[in-house]
Short mmCIF file of C-alpha atoms and ligand atoms in Angstrom, two decimals:
data_model
loop_
_atom_site.label_atom_id
_atom_site.label_comp_id
_atom_site.label_asym_id
_atom_site.label_seq_id
_atom_site.Cartn_x
_atom_site.Cartn_y
_atom_site.Cartn_z
CA MET A 1 -16.54 39.75 -25.79
CA GLU A 2 -18.26 42.35 -23.65
CA HIS A 3 -16.71 45.38 -25.46
CA SER A 4 -18.37 44.50 -28.72
CA HIS A 5 -21.82 43.71 -27.43
CA ALA A 6 -24.50 45.36 -25.47
CA ALA A 7 -25.48 42.47 -23.11
CA PRO A 8 -28.65 42.07 -21.04
CA ARG A 9 -27.81 42.01 -17.35
CA ALA A 10 -27.53 38.44 -16.04
CA ALA A 11 -27.86 37.17 -12.42
CA ALA A 12 -24.09 36.82 -12.18
CA ASP A 13 -23.87 40.52 -12.32
CA VAL A 14 -25.59 40.91 -8.99
CA ASP A 15 -22.76 39.19 -7.13
CA THR A 16 -20.22 41.39 -8.75
CA ASP A 17 -22.20 44.45 -7.93
CA LYS A 18 -22.67 43.35 -4.30
CA LEU A 19 -18.82 42.79 -4.17
CA ALA A 20 -18.22 46.19 -5.60
CA HIS A 21 -20.62 47.77 -3.21
CA GLU A 22 -18.99 46.17 -0.25
CA MET A 23 -15.63 47.11 -1.58
CA THR A 24 -16.64 50.73 -1.90
CA GLU A 25 -17.89 50.66 1.73
CA ARG A 26 -14.60 49.23 3.01
CA PHE A 27 -12.67 51.81 1.02
CA ARG A 28 -14.92 54.54 2.42
CA GLN A 29 -14.15 53.37 6.04
CA VAL A 30 -10.44 53.20 5.40
CA LEU A 31 -10.37 56.52 3.81
CA SER A 32 -12.44 58.03 6.47
CA THR A 33 -10.12 56.69 9.30
CA ARG A 34 -7.26 57.98 7.48
CA ARG A 35 -8.76 61.43 7.09
CA MET A 36 -9.64 61.41 10.84
CA ASN A 37 -5.97 60.56 11.53
CA GLU A 38 -4.71 63.34 9.33
CA LEU A 39 -7.02 65.80 11.08
CA THR A 40 -5.88 64.53 14.46
CA SER A 41 -2.22 64.86 13.71
CA ARG A 42 -2.76 68.20 12.34
CA SER A 43 -4.52 69.45 15.40
CA LEU A 44 -1.75 68.00 17.56
CA SER A 45 1.08 69.68 15.66
CA ARG A 46 1.42 73.41 15.73
CA PRO A 47 -1.85 74.92 14.66
CA SER A 48 -0.32 76.94 11.77
CA SER A 49 1.86 74.25 10.26
CA PRO A 50 0.43 71.88 7.74
CA ALA A 51 0.69 68.11 8.39
CA PRO A 52 4.19 67.01 7.62
CA ARG A 53 3.22 64.53 4.90
CA ASP A 54 1.78 67.34 2.96
CA PHE A 55 5.12 68.53 1.61
CA GLY A 56 8.80 68.04 1.98
CA THR A 57 9.15 64.57 3.51
CA PRO A 58 9.04 61.58 1.32
CA GLN A 59 5.60 60.32 0.54
CA PRO A 60 4.43 57.07 1.72
CA PRO A 61 3.60 54.58 -1.02
CA PRO A 62 0.20 54.82 -2.43
CA MET A 63 -2.27 52.44 -1.03
CA HIS A 64 -2.24 50.27 -3.95
CA ASN A 65 1.32 50.32 -5.23
CA ALA A 66 0.81 47.65 -7.90
CA PRO A 67 3.36 47.23 -10.61
CA PRO A 68 2.33 48.10 -14.20
CA SER A 69 1.68 44.35 -14.75
CA TYR A 70 -1.16 43.82 -12.60
CA SER A 71 -2.61 47.40 -12.92
CA SER A 72 -2.65 46.46 -16.65
CA LEU A 73 -4.85 43.44 -15.69
CA ARG A 74 -7.02 45.66 -13.62
CA ASN A 75 -7.66 48.06 -16.47
CA ILE A 76 -8.09 45.84 -19.49
CA PRO A 77 -8.71 48.30 -22.36
CA LEU A 78 -12.07 48.19 -24.12
CA VAL A 79 -10.98 48.67 -27.71
CA PRO A 80 -8.89 46.00 -29.32
CA GLN A 81 -6.05 47.08 -31.54
CA ALA A 82 -4.26 45.27 -34.44
CA PRO A 83 -0.60 44.58 -33.69
CA GLN A 84 1.68 47.20 -35.23
CA ASP A 85 5.17 46.35 -34.15
CA ALA A 86 7.39 43.30 -34.67
CA ARG A 87 7.32 42.30 -31.10
CA SER A 88 3.46 42.20 -30.95
CA LEU A 89 3.46 40.45 -34.28
CA ARG A 90 5.64 37.74 -32.87
CA PHE A 91 3.45 37.28 -29.96
CA LYS A 92 0.27 36.96 -32.25
CA ASN A 93 2.02 34.33 -34.36
CA MET A 94 3.06 32.43 -31.31
CA LEU A 95 -0.47 32.50 -29.75
CA HIS A 96 -2.03 31.39 -33.05
CA SER A 97 0.23 28.62 -33.26
CA LEU A 98 -0.38 27.55 -29.57
CA SER A 99 -4.03 27.86 -30.21
CA ASN A 100 -3.88 24.85 -32.63
CA MET A 101 -3.25 22.27 -29.75
CA PRO A 102 -6.86 21.56 -28.79
CA LEU A 103 -7.81 21.21 -32.45
CA ARG A 104 -5.51 17.99 -32.64
CA TRP A 105 -7.84 16.28 -30.13
CA GLU A 106 -11.02 16.82 -32.25
CA ASN A 107 -10.89 13.47 -34.12
CA PRO A 108 -13.91 11.33 -33.21
CA GLY A 109 -12.26 8.13 -34.35
CA LEU A 110 -9.16 8.68 -32.30
CA LEU A 111 -11.09 9.80 -29.31
CA ASP A 112 -13.18 6.51 -29.37
CA GLU A 113 -10.00 4.72 -29.73
CA ALA A 114 -8.45 6.53 -26.87
CA LEU A 115 -11.33 5.39 -24.51
CA ARG A 116 -10.11 1.72 -24.96
CA VAL A 117 -7.13 2.40 -22.62
CA VAL A 118 -9.48 4.01 -19.91
CA PRO A 119 -11.04 1.81 -17.20
CA LEU A 120 -14.43 3.34 -17.96
CA GLU A 121 -16.49 1.17 -15.63
CA GLN A 122 -14.28 2.05 -12.78
CA ILE A 123 -14.35 5.81 -13.56
CA TYR A 124 -18.09 5.79 -14.04
CA ASN A 125 -18.73 3.92 -10.76
CA GLU A 126 -16.48 6.37 -8.90
CA ALA A 127 -18.15 9.45 -10.39
CA GLU A 128 -21.55 7.90 -9.60
CA GLU A 129 -20.67 7.31 -5.98
CA GLU A 130 -18.95 10.65 -5.54
CA SER A 131 -21.93 12.70 -7.11
CA GLN A 132 -24.39 10.85 -4.83
CA ILE A 133 -22.32 11.81 -1.83
CA LEU A 134 -22.16 15.43 -2.90
CA GLN A 135 -25.87 15.40 -3.59
CA ALA A 136 -26.55 13.95 -0.12
CA GLU A 137 -24.34 16.58 1.49
CA ALA A 138 -26.16 19.31 -0.37
CA GLU A 139 -29.52 17.94 0.76
CA SER A 140 -28.34 17.74 4.41
CA LEU A 141 -27.56 21.47 4.15
CA GLY A 142 -31.17 22.38 3.45
CA GLU A 143 -33.81 22.40 0.71
CA GLY A 144 -32.75 23.89 -2.56
CA LYS A 145 -28.98 23.54 -1.96
CA LYS A 146 -27.05 22.59 -4.92
CA ALA A 147 -24.32 19.77 -5.00
CA ALA A 148 -20.75 21.11 -5.16
CA TRP A 149 -20.17 19.39 -8.44
CA GLY A 150 -22.23 17.69 -11.01
CA TYR A 151 -21.96 14.07 -12.34
CA GLN A 152 -19.83 15.02 -15.36
CA ASP A 153 -17.43 16.94 -13.03
CA CYS A 154 -17.09 13.88 -10.86
CA VAL A 155 -16.23 11.79 -14.09
CA VAL A 156 -13.25 14.09 -14.82
CA ARG A 157 -12.17 14.06 -11.12
CA ALA A 158 -12.21 10.19 -11.36
CA LEU A 159 -10.28 10.33 -14.48
CA LEU A 160 -7.78 12.79 -12.92
CA ARG A 161 -7.16 10.28 -10.02
CA TRP A 162 -6.70 7.33 -12.34
CA PHE A 163 -4.35 9.18 -14.74
CA LYS A 164 -2.10 10.47 -12.02
CA ARG A 165 -2.06 7.34 -9.74
CA SER A 166 -2.10 4.41 -12.30
CA PHE A 167 -1.66 5.56 -15.74
CA PHE A 168 0.99 8.12 -16.54
CA SER A 169 4.46 8.41 -15.21
CA TRP A 170 6.75 11.46 -14.68
CA VAL A 171 10.18 11.14 -16.33
CA ASN A 172 13.01 13.63 -15.95
CA ASN A 173 15.78 11.49 -17.18
CA PRO A 174 14.84 8.05 -18.50
CA ALA A 175 16.59 5.14 -16.85
CA CYS A 176 19.13 3.10 -18.90
CA SER A 177 17.14 0.39 -20.71
CA ARG A 178 20.22 -1.91 -20.56
CA CYS A 179 21.02 -1.82 -16.81
CA TYR A 180 18.20 0.34 -15.20
CA SER A 181 20.81 2.80 -13.86
CA PRO A 182 20.24 6.60 -13.75
CA THR A 183 21.37 8.51 -16.86
CA ILE A 184 22.94 11.89 -17.41
CA GLY A 185 21.58 14.36 -20.12
CA VAL A 186 24.04 14.89 -23.01
CA GLY A 187 22.05 17.16 -25.23
CA MET A 188 19.65 16.78 -28.07
CA ALA A 189 19.61 14.34 -30.90
CA ALA A 190 17.90 14.61 -34.32
CA PRO A 191 14.64 12.71 -34.45
CA LEU A 192 14.62 9.32 -36.25
CA PRO A 193 12.07 8.86 -38.96
CA ASP A 194 9.73 6.80 -36.75
CA GLU A 195 10.03 9.25 -34.00
CA GLN A 196 9.22 12.21 -36.27
CA ALA A 197 6.40 10.26 -37.86
CA ARG A 198 4.96 9.96 -34.37
CA GLY A 199 5.20 13.61 -33.81
CA ALA A 200 8.40 14.13 -31.86
CA ASN A 201 10.34 17.03 -33.20
CA GLN A 202 12.79 16.97 -30.30
CA VAL A 203 14.64 14.07 -28.90
CA GLU A 204 16.69 14.40 -25.72
CA LEU A 205 19.73 12.15 -25.45
CA TYR A 206 20.84 10.63 -22.16
CA LYS A 207 23.86 8.48 -21.27
CA CYS A 208 24.01 5.75 -18.62
CA SER A 209 25.89 6.86 -15.48
CA VAL A 210 27.69 3.45 -15.20
CA GLU A 211 31.03 3.77 -16.86
CA GLN A 212 31.24 0.16 -18.01
CA CYS A 213 27.72 0.31 -19.55
CA GLY A 214 27.77 3.62 -21.20
CA ALA A 215 24.58 3.00 -23.25
CA TYR A 216 22.71 6.00 -24.65
CA GLU A 217 18.99 6.41 -24.10
CA ARG A 218 16.71 8.56 -26.33
CA TYR A 219 13.80 10.51 -24.95
CA PRO A 220 11.57 11.74 -27.77
CA ARG A 221 9.25 14.41 -26.65
CA TYR A 222 5.98 13.37 -28.38
CA ASN A 223 3.56 16.08 -29.12
CA ASP A 224 0.73 13.78 -30.21
CA ALA A 225 -1.76 12.89 -27.49
CA PHE A 226 -2.75 9.79 -29.01
CA VAL A 227 0.90 8.58 -29.26
CA LEU A 228 1.22 9.39 -25.59
CA LEU A 229 -1.45 6.97 -24.70
CA GLN A 230 1.17 4.39 -25.77
CA THR A 231 4.33 5.84 -24.21
CA ARG A 232 2.62 6.91 -21.04
CA ARG A 233 5.34 9.07 -19.80
CA GLY A 234 6.68 12.56 -19.87
CA ARG A 235 6.91 15.87 -18.17
CA VAL A 236 4.25 18.54 -17.66
CA GLY A 237 3.71 19.00 -21.49
CA GLU A 238 2.96 15.36 -22.16
CA TRP A 239 0.71 15.01 -19.13
CA ALA A 240 -1.41 18.06 -19.92
CA ASN A 241 -1.69 17.12 -23.57
CA CYS A 242 -2.64 13.49 -22.97
CA PHE A 243 -4.95 14.17 -20.15
CA SER A 244 -6.70 17.11 -21.69
CA MET A 245 -7.40 14.83 -24.79
CA LEU A 246 -8.91 12.15 -22.52
CA CYS A 247 -11.20 14.79 -20.91
CA ARG A 248 -12.49 15.40 -24.40
CA ALA A 249 -12.68 11.73 -25.01
CA VAL A 250 -15.15 11.39 -21.99
CA GLY A 251 -17.23 14.19 -23.34
CA SER A 252 -16.14 17.35 -21.55
CA ARG A 253 -15.45 20.63 -23.13
CA VAL A 254 -11.76 21.29 -22.42
CA ARG A 255 -9.15 23.98 -22.50
CA TRP A 256 -5.52 23.69 -22.77
CA VAL A 257 -3.92 26.61 -20.76
CA TRP A 258 -0.50 27.92 -21.78
CA ASN A 259 1.45 29.92 -19.17
CA SER A 260 4.27 32.10 -20.42
CA GLU A 261 6.44 30.93 -17.37
CA ASP A 262 6.79 27.52 -18.78
CA HIS A 263 3.76 25.62 -17.44
CA VAL A 264 0.68 24.04 -19.08
CA TRP A 265 -2.59 22.87 -17.48
CA THR A 266 -6.09 21.93 -18.24
CA GLU A 267 -9.52 23.66 -17.80
CA ILE A 268 -12.75 21.80 -18.16
CA TYR A 269 -16.23 23.34 -18.48
CA SER A 270 -18.47 22.46 -15.64
CA LEU A 271 -22.06 22.56 -16.86
CA HIS A 272 -23.10 22.23 -13.26
CA ARG A 273 -21.23 25.39 -12.08
CA LYS A 274 -21.49 27.16 -15.50
CA ARG A 275 -17.82 28.01 -15.46
CA TRP A 276 -14.45 26.86 -16.43
CA VAL A 277 -12.55 24.84 -13.76
CA HIS A 278 -8.81 24.68 -13.31
CA VAL A 279 -7.40 21.07 -13.38
CA ASP A 280 -3.76 20.38 -13.10
CA VAL A 281 -3.19 16.57 -13.70
CA CYS A 282 0.44 16.58 -12.71
CA GLU A 283 -0.74 17.75 -9.13
CA GLU A 284 -4.00 15.93 -9.19
CA ALA A 285 -5.30 19.46 -8.53
CA TRP A 286 -8.95 20.26 -9.13
CA ASP A 287 -10.27 23.91 -8.98
CA LYS A 288 -7.12 25.27 -7.20
CA PRO A 289 -6.32 28.22 -9.46
CA ARG A 290 -4.17 29.86 -6.77
CA LEU A 291 -1.82 26.78 -6.60
CA TYR A 292 0.97 28.42 -8.61
CA THR A 293 1.05 31.64 -7.00
CA ASP A 294 -0.19 31.33 -3.33
CA GLY A 295 1.00 27.55 -3.22
CA TRP A 296 4.30 27.66 -5.10
CA GLY A 297 5.15 31.41 -4.78
CA LYS A 298 5.48 31.65 -8.53
CA LYS A 299 5.01 35.02 -10.41
CA LEU A 300 3.06 34.71 -13.68
CA SER A 301 2.61 37.23 -16.57
CA TYR A 302 0.26 35.44 -19.09
CA CYS A 303 -2.16 32.53 -18.86
CA ILE A 304 -3.93 31.97 -22.05
CA ALA A 305 -6.70 29.33 -22.46
CA PHE A 306 -7.32 27.70 -25.89
CA SER A 307 -10.15 25.46 -26.84
CA ALA A 308 -11.70 24.10 -29.99
CA ASP A 309 -14.21 26.96 -29.90
CA GLY A 310 -12.46 30.01 -28.45
CA ALA A 311 -9.55 31.62 -26.70
CA MET A 312 -9.41 33.56 -23.53
CA ASP A 313 -6.85 35.55 -21.49
CA VAL A 314 -7.54 33.88 -18.15
CA THR A 315 -4.53 35.28 -16.11
CA ARG A 316 -6.77 37.01 -13.57
CA ARG A 317 -8.09 33.50 -12.49
CA TYR A 318 -4.47 32.45 -11.58
CA VAL A 319 -2.90 35.73 -10.53
CA ARG A 320 -5.01 37.27 -7.84
CA ASN A 321 -2.75 40.04 -6.62
CA SER A 322 0.16 42.26 -7.59
CA ASN A 323 2.68 40.16 -5.50
CA HIS A 324 2.40 37.39 -8.04
CA SER A 325 2.22 39.22 -11.28
CA LEU A 326 5.11 39.68 -13.79
CA GLU A 327 5.31 42.49 -16.20
CA ARG A 328 3.16 41.78 -19.39
CA ASN A 329 5.36 43.22 -22.04
CA ARG A 330 4.92 40.97 -25.00
CA ALA A 331 2.29 43.24 -26.61
CA PRO A 332 0.16 46.13 -25.43
CA GLU A 333 -3.09 44.93 -23.77
CA ALA A 334 -5.26 46.27 -26.45
CA VAL A 335 -3.35 44.13 -28.95
CA LEU A 336 -3.71 40.97 -26.88
CA LEU A 337 -7.52 41.60 -26.88
CA HIS A 338 -7.35 41.76 -30.59
CA ILE A 339 -5.44 38.66 -30.87
CA MET A 340 -7.98 36.83 -28.57
CA ASP A 341 -10.84 38.07 -30.75
CA GLU A 342 -9.14 37.00 -33.89
CA ILE A 343 -8.62 33.36 -32.68
CA ARG A 344 -12.10 33.26 -31.36
CA ALA A 345 -13.46 34.52 -34.72
CA LEU A 346 -11.42 31.84 -36.41
CA ARG A 347 -12.64 28.97 -34.39
CA ARG A 348 -16.30 30.08 -34.58
CA ASN A 349 -16.11 30.80 -38.34
CA ASN A 350 -18.30 27.92 -39.46
CA MET A 351 -20.79 28.04 -36.49
CA SER A 352 -24.37 28.70 -36.51
CA LYS A 353 -25.53 32.04 -35.31
CA GLN A 354 -27.20 30.43 -32.14
CA ASP A 355 -23.87 28.65 -31.22
CA LYS A 356 -21.86 31.87 -31.63
CA PHE A 357 -24.42 33.69 -29.50
CA ARG A 358 -24.24 31.07 -26.80
CA LEU A 359 -20.45 31.27 -26.68
CA GLU A 360 -20.41 34.98 -26.59
CA GLY A 361 -22.77 34.85 -23.73
CA GLU A 362 -20.34 32.48 -21.97
CA ASP A 363 -17.37 34.74 -22.73
CA MET A 364 -19.26 37.66 -21.11
CA ARG A 365 -20.06 35.69 -18.05
CA GLU A 366 -16.32 34.65 -17.61
CA ASN A 367 -15.28 38.22 -18.09
CA ARG A 368 -17.43 39.11 -15.22
CA GLU A 369 -16.00 36.41 -13.19
CA LEU A 370 -12.51 37.44 -14.07
CA ARG A 371 -13.26 40.98 -13.13
CA SER A 372 -14.76 39.95 -9.82
CA TYR A 373 -11.33 38.49 -8.81
CA VAL A 374 -9.80 41.83 -9.25
CA ILE A 375 -12.47 43.48 -7.21
CA SER A 376 -12.12 40.96 -4.43
CA SER A 377 -8.46 41.22 -4.50
CA ILE A 378 -8.56 44.94 -3.87
CA ALA A 379 -11.18 44.40 -1.13
CA HIS A 380 -9.01 41.79 0.38
CA GLU A 381 -5.87 44.06 0.44
CA VAL A 382 -7.87 46.79 2.18
CA SER A 383 -9.30 44.35 4.72
CA ARG A 384 -5.85 43.18 5.56
CA MET A 385 -4.35 46.51 6.27
CA SER A 386 -3.73 46.91 10.05
CA VAL A 387 -4.70 49.94 12.10
CA ASP A 388 -1.10 51.02 12.23
CA ASP A 389 -0.95 50.88 8.46
CA ILE A 390 -4.07 52.86 8.07
CA ILE A 391 -2.76 55.54 10.63
CA ASN A 392 0.49 55.69 8.67
CA GLY A 393 -1.23 55.66 5.38
CA ARG A 394 0.66 52.58 3.96
CA SER A 395 0.06 48.94 3.08
CA ARG A 396 3.57 47.66 3.29
CA HIS A 397 3.10 45.18 6.18
CA PRO A 398 -0.03 43.22 5.50
CA ARG A 399 -0.85 40.58 8.01
CA PRO A 400 -0.24 36.93 6.90
CA ASP A 401 -2.86 35.73 4.41
CA PRO A 402 -4.52 32.70 5.84
CA ASP A 403 -5.54 31.60 2.27
CA ALA A 404 -1.95 31.73 1.09
CA GLN A 405 -0.94 29.64 4.10
CA LYS A 406 -3.59 27.04 3.36
CA ALA A 407 -2.64 26.86 -0.32
CA ALA A 408 0.98 26.43 0.65
CA GLU A 409 0.30 23.61 3.09
CA GLY A 410 -1.59 21.99 0.09
CA ARG A 411 1.66 21.53 -1.92
CA THR A 412 2.06 17.98 -2.91
CA GLY A 413 5.38 16.03 -3.73
CA GLY A 414 4.52 16.49 -7.40
CA ALA A 415 4.71 20.29 -6.95
CA SER A 416 8.22 20.20 -5.35
CA GLU A 417 9.17 17.71 -8.04
CA TRP A 418 8.04 20.08 -10.62
CA ILE A 419 9.84 23.04 -9.12
CA ARG A 420 13.00 20.86 -8.86
CA THR A 421 12.92 20.02 -12.46
CA ARG A 422 12.71 23.45 -13.47
CA GLY A 423 15.66 24.42 -11.20
CA GLU A 424 13.46 26.58 -9.06
CA GLY A 425 14.19 27.09 -5.40
CA GLY A 426 10.55 27.30 -4.37
CA ARG A 427 8.59 29.96 -2.81
CA GLY A 428 9.42 33.45 -3.65
CA THR A 429 12.34 32.76 -5.95
CA PRO A 430 12.29 34.27 -9.28
CA ASN A 431 11.30 32.14 -12.31
CA GLN A 432 14.11 30.36 -13.91
CA GLN A 433 14.01 28.25 -17.07
CA ASN A 434 15.81 25.16 -17.54
CA PRO A 435 17.20 25.67 -21.07
CA ARG A 436 16.52 22.02 -21.99
CA ASP A 437 12.82 22.49 -21.10
CA GLN A 438 11.87 25.66 -22.77
CA HIS A 439 9.05 24.04 -24.55
CA PRO A 440 6.73 22.33 -21.99
CA ARG A 441 4.89 20.75 -24.75
ZN1 LIG B 501 23.34 1.28 -18.31
#
């Protein structure tokens, strides 16, 4: 973490600095226009009277009227603090328990075994072809241009397509296995010994909708990625779990990202781009971190990434502005920092000094990346203010955001399916949780 180490400046800093500089310039222009307008309105009113907004009348909202949640993201504290109240302790225990998920995939024997279900030749051929195309594209753009993605990234992209299109299926209610009719949920059942042995702690029970049949159907929610290779079905928890494990099996570094509004997804580390990349297998989405907010109109509070060698609060990658942030009230920000440090330390306990140093460097680079999203979001807000808003000193009516529209158009059937399953009405509606589906895993 940056707060505990004085780091040498790296090249990535320069971009952030440039952004910060541009932002400062833009701010300066807006503020200067505003000052000019104030001066003008003052000179137009009676010379002796102050401008009306100086007192009495209601104040316009401040330029960046962000709720506490996003401003807390903007001002992440520098000094971590141990949890001191029951609520923070509960959050800590929960995060520690969630952080174990990626450790379950670290089993070389099982990972080798897992590759038997993957059509490796097809995947490597597709990856080879795609990476050659990307390389050719880069070369056509001029000397020294870098391909958009590296070979290993293309391997994961091919794996993603295969997993979504040919391997795993999405199941809300399992069909009746006696007459193939739809079923109706009737609650939870205790897991049978063999279900429990295969890692299902929860079993949903369904009843056939055909009166004369009336058969019951069990839907064990398996937690074990290796068992899921056999069952090949589930909702978002099963999808993310099994797919992330397979990314590990093909040799990528992988993260399991937990979101407090009941979603999970994957991040893989791109050696080519030297950064973590968002991957949502249910949506076949690659590097679309704004999918949930700009795309689906969801509001998020926490997105925490766990890997076998670390943990990181990556919310700023997924929540780029205050419209999409929910209040972060599970623990003070300084406590969350402390918990992240603690999990990282645990995971790196037995590592060599060099490995720890390398990972710390990576964390610092990522922190800079996450900070740059905040900076560019502020710059973006400023650039979207219309002349009227500037004159009136408000930012209430931003022009439509073309990026958001693009992201919204990119919505897939899977996305709406996901929203429907969760009983969410789609864009702009508050998050609701389906009580049966509180645990996405
Ligand atoms: Zn039936």
